[in-house]
CSV table of C-alpha atoms and ligand atoms in Angstrom, one decimal:
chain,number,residue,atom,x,y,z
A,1,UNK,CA,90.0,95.8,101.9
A,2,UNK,CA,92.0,97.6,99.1
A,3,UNK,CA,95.1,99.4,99.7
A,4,UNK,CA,94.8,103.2,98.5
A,5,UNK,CA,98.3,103.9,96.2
A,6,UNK,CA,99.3,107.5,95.7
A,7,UNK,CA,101.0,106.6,91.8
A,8,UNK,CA,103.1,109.9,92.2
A,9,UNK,CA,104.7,108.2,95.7
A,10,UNK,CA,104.7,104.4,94.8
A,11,UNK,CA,107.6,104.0,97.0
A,12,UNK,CA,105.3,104.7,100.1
A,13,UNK,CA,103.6,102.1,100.2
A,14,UNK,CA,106.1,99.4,99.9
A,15,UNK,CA,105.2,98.2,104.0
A,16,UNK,CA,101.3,97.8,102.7
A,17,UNK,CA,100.3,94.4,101.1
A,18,UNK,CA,98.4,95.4,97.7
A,19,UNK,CA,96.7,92.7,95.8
A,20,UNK,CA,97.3,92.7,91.8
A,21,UNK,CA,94.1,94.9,91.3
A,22,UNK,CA,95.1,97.7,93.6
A,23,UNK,CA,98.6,97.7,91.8
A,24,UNK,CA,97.1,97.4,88.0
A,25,UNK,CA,94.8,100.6,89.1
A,26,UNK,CA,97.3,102.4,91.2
A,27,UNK,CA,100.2,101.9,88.1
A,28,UNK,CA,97.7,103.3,85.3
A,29,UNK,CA,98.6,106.7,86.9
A,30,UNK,CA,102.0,106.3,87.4
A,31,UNK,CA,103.9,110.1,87.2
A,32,UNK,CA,106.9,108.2,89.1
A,33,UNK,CA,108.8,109.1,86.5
A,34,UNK,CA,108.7,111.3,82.8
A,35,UNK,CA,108.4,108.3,80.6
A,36,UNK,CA,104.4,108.5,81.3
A,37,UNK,CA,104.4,111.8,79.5
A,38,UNK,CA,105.1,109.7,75.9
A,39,UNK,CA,103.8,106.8,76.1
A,40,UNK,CA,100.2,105.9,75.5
A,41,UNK,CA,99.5,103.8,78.4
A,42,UNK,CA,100.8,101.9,81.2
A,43,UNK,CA,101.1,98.1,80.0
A,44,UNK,CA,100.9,96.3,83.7
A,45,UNK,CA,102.1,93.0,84.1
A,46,UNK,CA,99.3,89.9,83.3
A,47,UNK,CA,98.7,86.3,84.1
A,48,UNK,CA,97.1,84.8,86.8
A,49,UNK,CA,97.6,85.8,90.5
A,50,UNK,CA,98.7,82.6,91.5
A,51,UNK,CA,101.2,81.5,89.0
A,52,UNK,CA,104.0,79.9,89.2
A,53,UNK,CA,106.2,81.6,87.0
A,54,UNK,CA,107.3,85.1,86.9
A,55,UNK,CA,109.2,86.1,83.5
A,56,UNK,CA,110.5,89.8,83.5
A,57,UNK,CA,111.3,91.6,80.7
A,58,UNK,CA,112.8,95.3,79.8
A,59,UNK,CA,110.1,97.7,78.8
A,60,UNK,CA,106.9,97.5,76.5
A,61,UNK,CA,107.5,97.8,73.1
A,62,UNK,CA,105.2,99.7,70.9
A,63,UNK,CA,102.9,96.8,69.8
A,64,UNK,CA,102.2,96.5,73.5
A,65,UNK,CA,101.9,100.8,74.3
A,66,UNK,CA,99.6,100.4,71.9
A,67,UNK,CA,97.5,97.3,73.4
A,68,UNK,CA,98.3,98.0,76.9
A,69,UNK,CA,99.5,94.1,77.5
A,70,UNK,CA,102.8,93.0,77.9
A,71,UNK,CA,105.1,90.7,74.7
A,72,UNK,CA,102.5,90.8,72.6
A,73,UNK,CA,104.4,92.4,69.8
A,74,UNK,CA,107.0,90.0,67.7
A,75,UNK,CA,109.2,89.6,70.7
A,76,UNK,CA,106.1,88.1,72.2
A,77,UNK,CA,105.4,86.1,69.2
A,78,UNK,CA,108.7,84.4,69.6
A,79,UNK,CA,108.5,83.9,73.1
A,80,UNK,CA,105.2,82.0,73.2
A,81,UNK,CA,106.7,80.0,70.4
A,82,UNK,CA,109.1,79.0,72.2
A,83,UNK,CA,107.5,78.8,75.6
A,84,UNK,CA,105.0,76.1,74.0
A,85,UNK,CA,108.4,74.2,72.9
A,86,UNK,CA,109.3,74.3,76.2
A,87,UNK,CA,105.3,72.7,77.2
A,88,UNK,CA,105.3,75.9,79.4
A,89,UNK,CA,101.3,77.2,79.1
A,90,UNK,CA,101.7,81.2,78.9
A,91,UNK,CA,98.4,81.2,80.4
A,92,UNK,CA,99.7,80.0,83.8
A,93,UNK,CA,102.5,82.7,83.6
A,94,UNK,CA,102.9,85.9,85.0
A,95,UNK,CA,104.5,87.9,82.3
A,96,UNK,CA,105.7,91.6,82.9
A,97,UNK,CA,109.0,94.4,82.5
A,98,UNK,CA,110.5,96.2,84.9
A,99,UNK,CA,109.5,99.5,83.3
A,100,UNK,CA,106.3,99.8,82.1
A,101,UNK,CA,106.0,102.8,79.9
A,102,UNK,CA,107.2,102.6,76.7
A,103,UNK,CA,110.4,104.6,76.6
A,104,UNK,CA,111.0,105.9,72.4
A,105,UNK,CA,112.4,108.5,70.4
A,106,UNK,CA,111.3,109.8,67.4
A,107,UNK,CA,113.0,108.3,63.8
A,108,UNK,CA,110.2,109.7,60.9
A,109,UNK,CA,107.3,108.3,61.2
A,110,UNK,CA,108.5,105.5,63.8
A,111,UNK,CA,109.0,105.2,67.2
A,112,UNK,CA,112.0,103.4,68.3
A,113,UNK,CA,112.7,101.3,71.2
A,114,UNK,CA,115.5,103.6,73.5
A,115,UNK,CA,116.9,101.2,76.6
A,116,UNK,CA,115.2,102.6,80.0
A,117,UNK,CA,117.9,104.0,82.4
A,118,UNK,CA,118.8,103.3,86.0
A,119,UNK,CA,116.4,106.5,87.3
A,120,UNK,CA,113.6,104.9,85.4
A,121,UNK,CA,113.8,101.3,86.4
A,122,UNK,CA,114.0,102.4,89.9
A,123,UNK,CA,110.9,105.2,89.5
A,124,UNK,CA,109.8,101.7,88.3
A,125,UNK,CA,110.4,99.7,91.1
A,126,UNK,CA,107.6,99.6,93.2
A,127,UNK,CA,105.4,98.4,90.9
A,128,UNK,CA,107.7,95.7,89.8
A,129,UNK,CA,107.7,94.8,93.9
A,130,UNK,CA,104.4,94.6,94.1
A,131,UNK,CA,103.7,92.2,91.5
A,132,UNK,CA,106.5,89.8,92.8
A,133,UNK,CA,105.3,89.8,96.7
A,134,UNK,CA,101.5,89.8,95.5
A,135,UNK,CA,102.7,86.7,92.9
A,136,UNK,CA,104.6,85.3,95.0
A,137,UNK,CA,106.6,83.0,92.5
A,138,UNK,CA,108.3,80.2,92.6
A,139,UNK,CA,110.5,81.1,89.8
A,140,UNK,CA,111.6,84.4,88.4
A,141,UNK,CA,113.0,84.7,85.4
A,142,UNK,CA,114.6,88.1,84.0
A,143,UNK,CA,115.0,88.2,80.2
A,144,UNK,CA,117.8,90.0,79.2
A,145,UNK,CA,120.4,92.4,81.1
A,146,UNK,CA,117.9,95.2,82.1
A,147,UNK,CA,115.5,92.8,83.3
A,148,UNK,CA,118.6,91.2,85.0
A,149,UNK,CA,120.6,94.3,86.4
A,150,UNK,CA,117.1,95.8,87.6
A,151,UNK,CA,116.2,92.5,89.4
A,152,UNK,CA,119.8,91.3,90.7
A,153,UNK,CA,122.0,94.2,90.7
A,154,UNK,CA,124.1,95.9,88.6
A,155,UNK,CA,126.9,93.7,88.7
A,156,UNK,CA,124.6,91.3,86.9
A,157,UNK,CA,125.8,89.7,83.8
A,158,UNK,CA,123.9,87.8,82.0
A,159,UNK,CA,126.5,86.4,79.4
A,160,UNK,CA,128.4,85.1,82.4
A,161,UNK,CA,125.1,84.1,85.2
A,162,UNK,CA,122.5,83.3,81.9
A,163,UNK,CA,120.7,79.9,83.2
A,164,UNK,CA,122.1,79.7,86.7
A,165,UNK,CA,120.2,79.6,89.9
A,166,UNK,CA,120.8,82.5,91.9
A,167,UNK,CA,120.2,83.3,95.5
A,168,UNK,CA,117.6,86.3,95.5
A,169,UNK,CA,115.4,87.6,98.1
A,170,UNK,CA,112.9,87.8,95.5
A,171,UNK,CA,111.9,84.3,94.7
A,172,UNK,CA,113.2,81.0,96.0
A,173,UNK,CA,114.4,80.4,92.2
A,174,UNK,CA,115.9,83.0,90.2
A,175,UNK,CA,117.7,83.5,87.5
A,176,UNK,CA,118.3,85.2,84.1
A,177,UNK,CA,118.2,84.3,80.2
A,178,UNK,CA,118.4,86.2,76.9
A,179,UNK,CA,115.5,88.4,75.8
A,180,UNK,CA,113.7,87.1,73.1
A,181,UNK,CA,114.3,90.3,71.0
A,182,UNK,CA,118.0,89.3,71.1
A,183,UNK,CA,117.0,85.9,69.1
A,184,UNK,CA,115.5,87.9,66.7
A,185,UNK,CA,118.6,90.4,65.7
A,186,UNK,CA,120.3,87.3,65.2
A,187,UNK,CA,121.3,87.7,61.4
A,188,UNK,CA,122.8,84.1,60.9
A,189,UNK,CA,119.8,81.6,61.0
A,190,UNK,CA,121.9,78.5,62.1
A,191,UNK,CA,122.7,80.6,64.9
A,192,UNK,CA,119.5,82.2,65.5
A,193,UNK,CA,118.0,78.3,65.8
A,194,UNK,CA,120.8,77.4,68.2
A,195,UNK,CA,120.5,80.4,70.9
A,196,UNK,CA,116.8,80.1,70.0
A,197,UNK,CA,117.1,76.2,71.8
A,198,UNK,CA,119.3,77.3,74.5
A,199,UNK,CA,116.8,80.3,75.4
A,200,UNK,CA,113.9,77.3,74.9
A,201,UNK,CA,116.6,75.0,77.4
A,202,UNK,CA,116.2,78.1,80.2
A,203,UNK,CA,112.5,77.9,79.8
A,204,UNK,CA,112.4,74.1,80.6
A,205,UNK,CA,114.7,75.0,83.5
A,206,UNK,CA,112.1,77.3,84.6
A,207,UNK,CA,109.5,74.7,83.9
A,208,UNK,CA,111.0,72.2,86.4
A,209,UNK,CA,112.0,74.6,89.0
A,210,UNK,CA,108.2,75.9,89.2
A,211,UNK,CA,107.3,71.7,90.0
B,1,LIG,N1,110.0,93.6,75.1
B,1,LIG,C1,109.9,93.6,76.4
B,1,LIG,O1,110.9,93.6,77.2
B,1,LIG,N2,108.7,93.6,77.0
B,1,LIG,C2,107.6,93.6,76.2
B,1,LIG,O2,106.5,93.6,76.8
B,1,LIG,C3,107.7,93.6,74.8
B,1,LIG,C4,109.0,93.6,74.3
Protein backbone atom coordinates (compact mmCIF):
# COMPACT_ATOMS: atom_id res chain seq x y z
CA UNK A 1 0.00 0.00 0.00
CA UNK A 2 1.49 3.53 -0.59
CA UNK A 3 1.87 5.97 2.00
CA UNK A 4 -0.03 9.39 1.08
CA UNK A 5 2.84 12.45 1.89
CA UNK A 6 1.44 15.94 2.29
CA UNK A 7 5.05 17.71 0.63
CA UNK A 8 4.00 20.99 2.51
CA UNK A 9 4.15 18.78 6.15
CA UNK A 10 6.92 16.23 5.30
CA UNK A 11 7.73 16.14 8.93
CA UNK A 12 4.27 14.36 9.62
CA UNK A 13 4.83 11.54 8.39
CA UNK A 14 8.17 10.60 9.79
CA UNK A 15 6.26 7.44 12.09
CA UNK A 16 4.88 6.02 8.43
CA UNK A 17 7.27 3.65 6.43
CA UNK A 18 7.35 5.12 2.73
CA UNK A 19 9.01 3.19 0.05
CA UNK A 20 11.50 5.26 -2.41
CA UNK A 21 8.55 5.83 -4.83
CA UNK A 22 6.21 7.38 -2.38
CA UNK A 23 9.18 9.72 -1.25
CA UNK A 24 10.53 10.59 -5.07
CA UNK A 25 6.60 11.56 -5.76
CA UNK A 26 5.80 13.08 -2.49
CA UNK A 27 9.46 15.36 -2.72
CA UNK A 28 8.59 16.66 -6.40
CA UNK A 29 6.17 18.91 -4.49
CA UNK A 30 8.17 19.87 -1.76
CA UNK A 31 6.93 23.78 -0.47
CA UNK A 32 8.90 22.70 2.86
CA UNK A 33 10.86 25.39 2.36
CA UNK A 34 11.35 28.77 -0.26
CA UNK A 35 14.19 27.24 -2.16
CA UNK A 36 11.38 25.40 -4.48
CA UNK A 37 10.29 28.83 -5.59
CA UNK A 38 13.94 29.11 -7.80
CA UNK A 39 14.82 26.16 -8.60
CA UNK A 40 13.67 24.13 -11.66
CA UNK A 41 13.01 20.90 -10.07
CA UNK A 42 13.39 18.74 -7.26
CA UNK A 43 16.60 16.35 -8.00
CA UNK A 44 15.69 13.24 -5.58
CA UNK A 45 18.11 10.99 -4.53
CA UNK A 46 18.85 7.72 -7.20
CA UNK A 47 20.37 4.25 -7.11
CA UNK A 48 18.98 1.25 -6.36
CA UNK A 49 16.66 0.56 -3.34
CA UNK A 50 18.73 -1.94 -1.95
CA UNK A 51 22.22 -0.59 -2.07
CA UNK A 52 24.69 -0.72 0.00
CA UNK A 53 26.10 2.53 -0.03
CA UNK A 54 24.61 5.71 0.80
CA UNK A 55 26.89 8.87 -0.25
CA UNK A 56 25.28 12.36 0.74
CA UNK A 57 26.19 15.40 -0.65
CA UNK A 58 25.27 19.30 -0.16
CA UNK A 59 22.70 20.52 -2.66
CA UNK A 60 22.12 19.99 -6.52
CA UNK A 61 24.17 22.03 -8.52
CA UNK A 62 22.80 23.50 -11.71
CA UNK A 63 23.88 20.75 -14.09
CA UNK A 64 21.72 18.53 -12.00
CA UNK A 65 18.40 21.39 -11.48
CA UNK A 66 18.60 21.19 -14.83
CA UNK A 67 18.50 17.17 -15.28
CA UNK A 68 16.74 16.52 -12.23
CA UNK A 69 19.50 13.70 -11.00
CA UNK A 70 21.87 14.08 -8.49
CA UNK A 71 26.32 14.65 -9.27
CA UNK A 72 25.85 14.61 -12.59
CA UNK A 73 27.51 17.93 -13.24
CA UNK A 74 31.50 18.12 -13.04
CA UNK A 75 31.53 17.39 -9.40
CA UNK A 76 29.80 14.24 -10.51
CA UNK A 77 32.25 13.66 -13.20
CA UNK A 78 34.99 13.63 -10.69
CA UNK A 79 33.35 11.52 -8.35
CA UNK A 80 32.50 8.60 -10.59
CA UNK A 81 36.17 8.90 -11.63
CA UNK A 82 37.22 8.34 -8.68
CA UNK A 83 34.66 6.01 -7.41
CA UNK A 84 35.70 3.54 -10.38
CA UNK A 85 39.46 3.98 -8.83
CA UNK A 86 38.11 3.02 -5.85
CA UNK A 87 36.30 -0.42 -7.96
CA UNK A 88 33.08 1.08 -6.25
CA UNK A 89 30.12 0.51 -9.25
CA UNK A 90 28.03 3.94 -8.94
CA UNK A 91 25.32 1.80 -10.14
CA UNK A 92 25.03 -0.12 -6.93
CA UNK A 93 25.08 3.27 -4.98
CA UNK A 94 22.55 5.32 -3.60
CA UNK A 95 23.68 8.84 -4.33
CA UNK A 96 21.75 11.94 -2.93
CA UNK A 97 22.18 15.76 -0.87
CA UNK A 98 20.62 16.70 1.96
CA UNK A 99 18.81 19.63 0.24
CA UNK A 100 17.41 19.03 -2.81
CA UNK A 101 16.62 22.23 -4.54
CA UNK A 102 19.15 24.05 -6.01
CA UNK A 103 19.81 27.03 -3.79
CA UNK A 104 21.54 30.15 -6.38
CA UNK A 105 21.76 33.75 -6.71
CA UNK A 106 21.95 35.58 -9.54
CA UNK A 107 25.70 36.79 -11.05
CA UNK A 108 24.81 38.02 -15.06
CA UNK A 109 23.84 35.46 -16.91
CA UNK A 110 24.89 32.69 -14.27
CA UNK A 111 23.52 31.13 -11.48
CA UNK A 112 25.88 30.47 -8.68
CA UNK A 113 26.06 27.84 -6.17
CA UNK A 114 24.93 29.79 -2.49
CA UNK A 115 25.57 27.14 0.64
CA UNK A 116 21.96 26.01 1.89
CA UNK A 117 21.39 27.07 5.55
CA UNK A 118 20.39 25.33 8.75
CA UNK A 119 16.39 26.28 8.12
CA UNK A 120 16.78 24.72 4.76
CA UNK A 121 18.62 21.45 5.53
CA UNK A 122 16.16 20.82 8.18
CA UNK A 123 12.83 21.91 5.90
CA UNK A 124 15.02 19.19 4.16
CA UNK A 125 15.11 16.60 6.44
CA UNK A 126 12.48 14.39 6.09
CA UNK A 127 13.16 13.56 2.85
CA UNK A 128 16.69 12.95 3.52
CA UNK A 129 15.16 10.37 6.46
CA UNK A 130 13.21 8.70 4.30
CA UNK A 131 15.63 7.71 1.86
CA UNK A 132 18.09 6.43 4.66
CA UNK A 133 15.35 4.13 6.60
CA UNK A 134 13.76 3.12 3.13
CA UNK A 135 17.82 2.35 1.96
CA UNK A 136 18.60 1.13 4.76
CA UNK A 137 22.52 1.31 4.28
CA UNK A 138 25.21 -0.25 5.47
CA UNK A 139 27.42 2.70 4.93
CA UNK A 140 26.73 6.39 4.90
CA UNK A 141 28.95 8.57 3.73
CA UNK A 142 28.49 12.54 3.92
CA UNK A 143 30.65 14.51 1.42
CA UNK A 144 31.65 17.56 2.73
CA UNK A 145 30.74 19.68 6.02
CA UNK A 146 27.01 20.33 5.04
CA UNK A 147 26.49 16.94 4.14
CA UNK A 148 28.38 16.21 7.45
CA UNK A 149 26.87 18.91 10.02
CA UNK A 150 23.27 18.06 8.49
CA UNK A 151 23.84 14.22 9.07
CA UNK A 152 25.94 14.27 12.45
CA UNK A 153 25.49 17.46 14.04
CA UNK A 154 26.72 20.62 14.03
CA UNK A 155 29.67 20.12 16.00
CA UNK A 156 30.82 18.02 13.00
CA UNK A 157 34.11 18.71 11.61
CA UNK A 158 35.18 17.18 8.90
CA UNK A 159 38.88 18.32 8.79
CA UNK A 160 39.24 16.82 12.24
CA UNK A 161 36.42 13.34 11.89
CA UNK A 162 37.17 13.12 7.69
CA UNK A 163 37.57 9.10 7.24
CA UNK A 164 36.59 7.91 10.75
CA UNK A 165 33.89 5.67 11.72
CA UNK A 166 31.40 7.27 13.68
CA UNK A 167 28.62 6.00 15.85
CA UNK A 168 25.28 7.19 14.20
CA UNK A 169 21.79 6.13 14.57
CA UNK A 170 21.60 6.39 11.02
CA UNK A 171 23.66 3.56 9.56
CA UNK A 172 25.78 1.00 11.31
CA UNK A 173 28.84 2.78 9.39
CA UNK A 174 29.09 6.34 9.03
CA UNK A 175 31.26 8.70 8.39
CA UNK A 176 32.43 11.80 6.43
CA UNK A 177 34.96 12.80 3.59
CA UNK A 178 35.60 15.85 1.36
CA UNK A 179 33.23 16.84 -1.32
CA UNK A 180 34.39 16.26 -4.65
CA UNK A 181 33.79 20.00 -5.56
CA UNK A 182 36.54 20.79 -2.97
CA UNK A 183 39.14 18.59 -5.20
CA UNK A 184 38.28 20.57 -7.91
CA UNK A 185 39.09 24.29 -6.44
CA UNK A 186 42.26 22.78 -5.67
CA UNK A 187 44.65 25.30 -7.72
CA UNK A 188 48.00 23.28 -7.15
CA UNK A 189 47.73 20.05 -9.24
CA UNK A 190 50.26 17.97 -7.09
CA UNK A 191 47.97 18.70 -4.42
CA UNK A 192 44.86 18.34 -6.20
CA UNK A 193 46.22 14.55 -7.18
CA UNK A 194 47.10 13.93 -3.55
CA UNK A 195 43.66 14.95 -1.70
CA UNK A 196 42.13 13.45 -4.91
CA UNK A 197 43.78 9.77 -3.52
CA UNK A 198 42.90 10.39 -0.03
CA UNK A 199 39.11 11.24 -1.03
CA UNK A 200 39.64 7.83 -3.50
CA UNK A 201 41.26 6.07 0.10
CA UNK A 202 37.60 7.05 1.93
CA UNK A 203 35.86 5.55 -0.91
CA UNK A 204 37.70 2.12 -0.52
CA UNK A 205 36.94 2.53 3.16
CA UNK A 206 33.44 2.76 2.24
CA UNK A 207 33.90 -0.07 -0.20
CA UNK A 208 35.00 -2.49 2.60
CA UNK A 209 32.77 -1.38 5.23
CA UNK A 210 29.65 -2.10 2.79
CA UNK A 211 31.22 -6.11 2.62
N1 LIG B 1 27.16 18.90 -5.50
C1 LIG B 1 26.37 18.23 -4.62
O1 LIG B 1 26.57 18.30 -3.40
N2 LIG B 1 25.39 17.48 -5.10
C2 LIG B 1 25.14 17.34 -6.39
O2 LIG B 1 24.20 16.62 -6.74
C3 LIG B 1 25.98 18.04 -7.29
C4 LIG B 1 26.99 18.80 -6.83
Amino acid sequence: MRTRIDPETPSEWSSAQPTIDDLREAAAGCTACPLYLNATQTVFGEGPADAQIMLVGEQPGDAEDLAGHPFVGPAGKLLNRCLAEAGIDRSRVWVTNVVKHFKWIPRGKRRIHSKPGSVEIAACWPWLEGEIRAVSPRVLVALGATAAQGMFGRDFRVTRDRGRFISSRLAPYAFATVHPSALLRIPDEAMRDRETARFIADLRTAASAAM
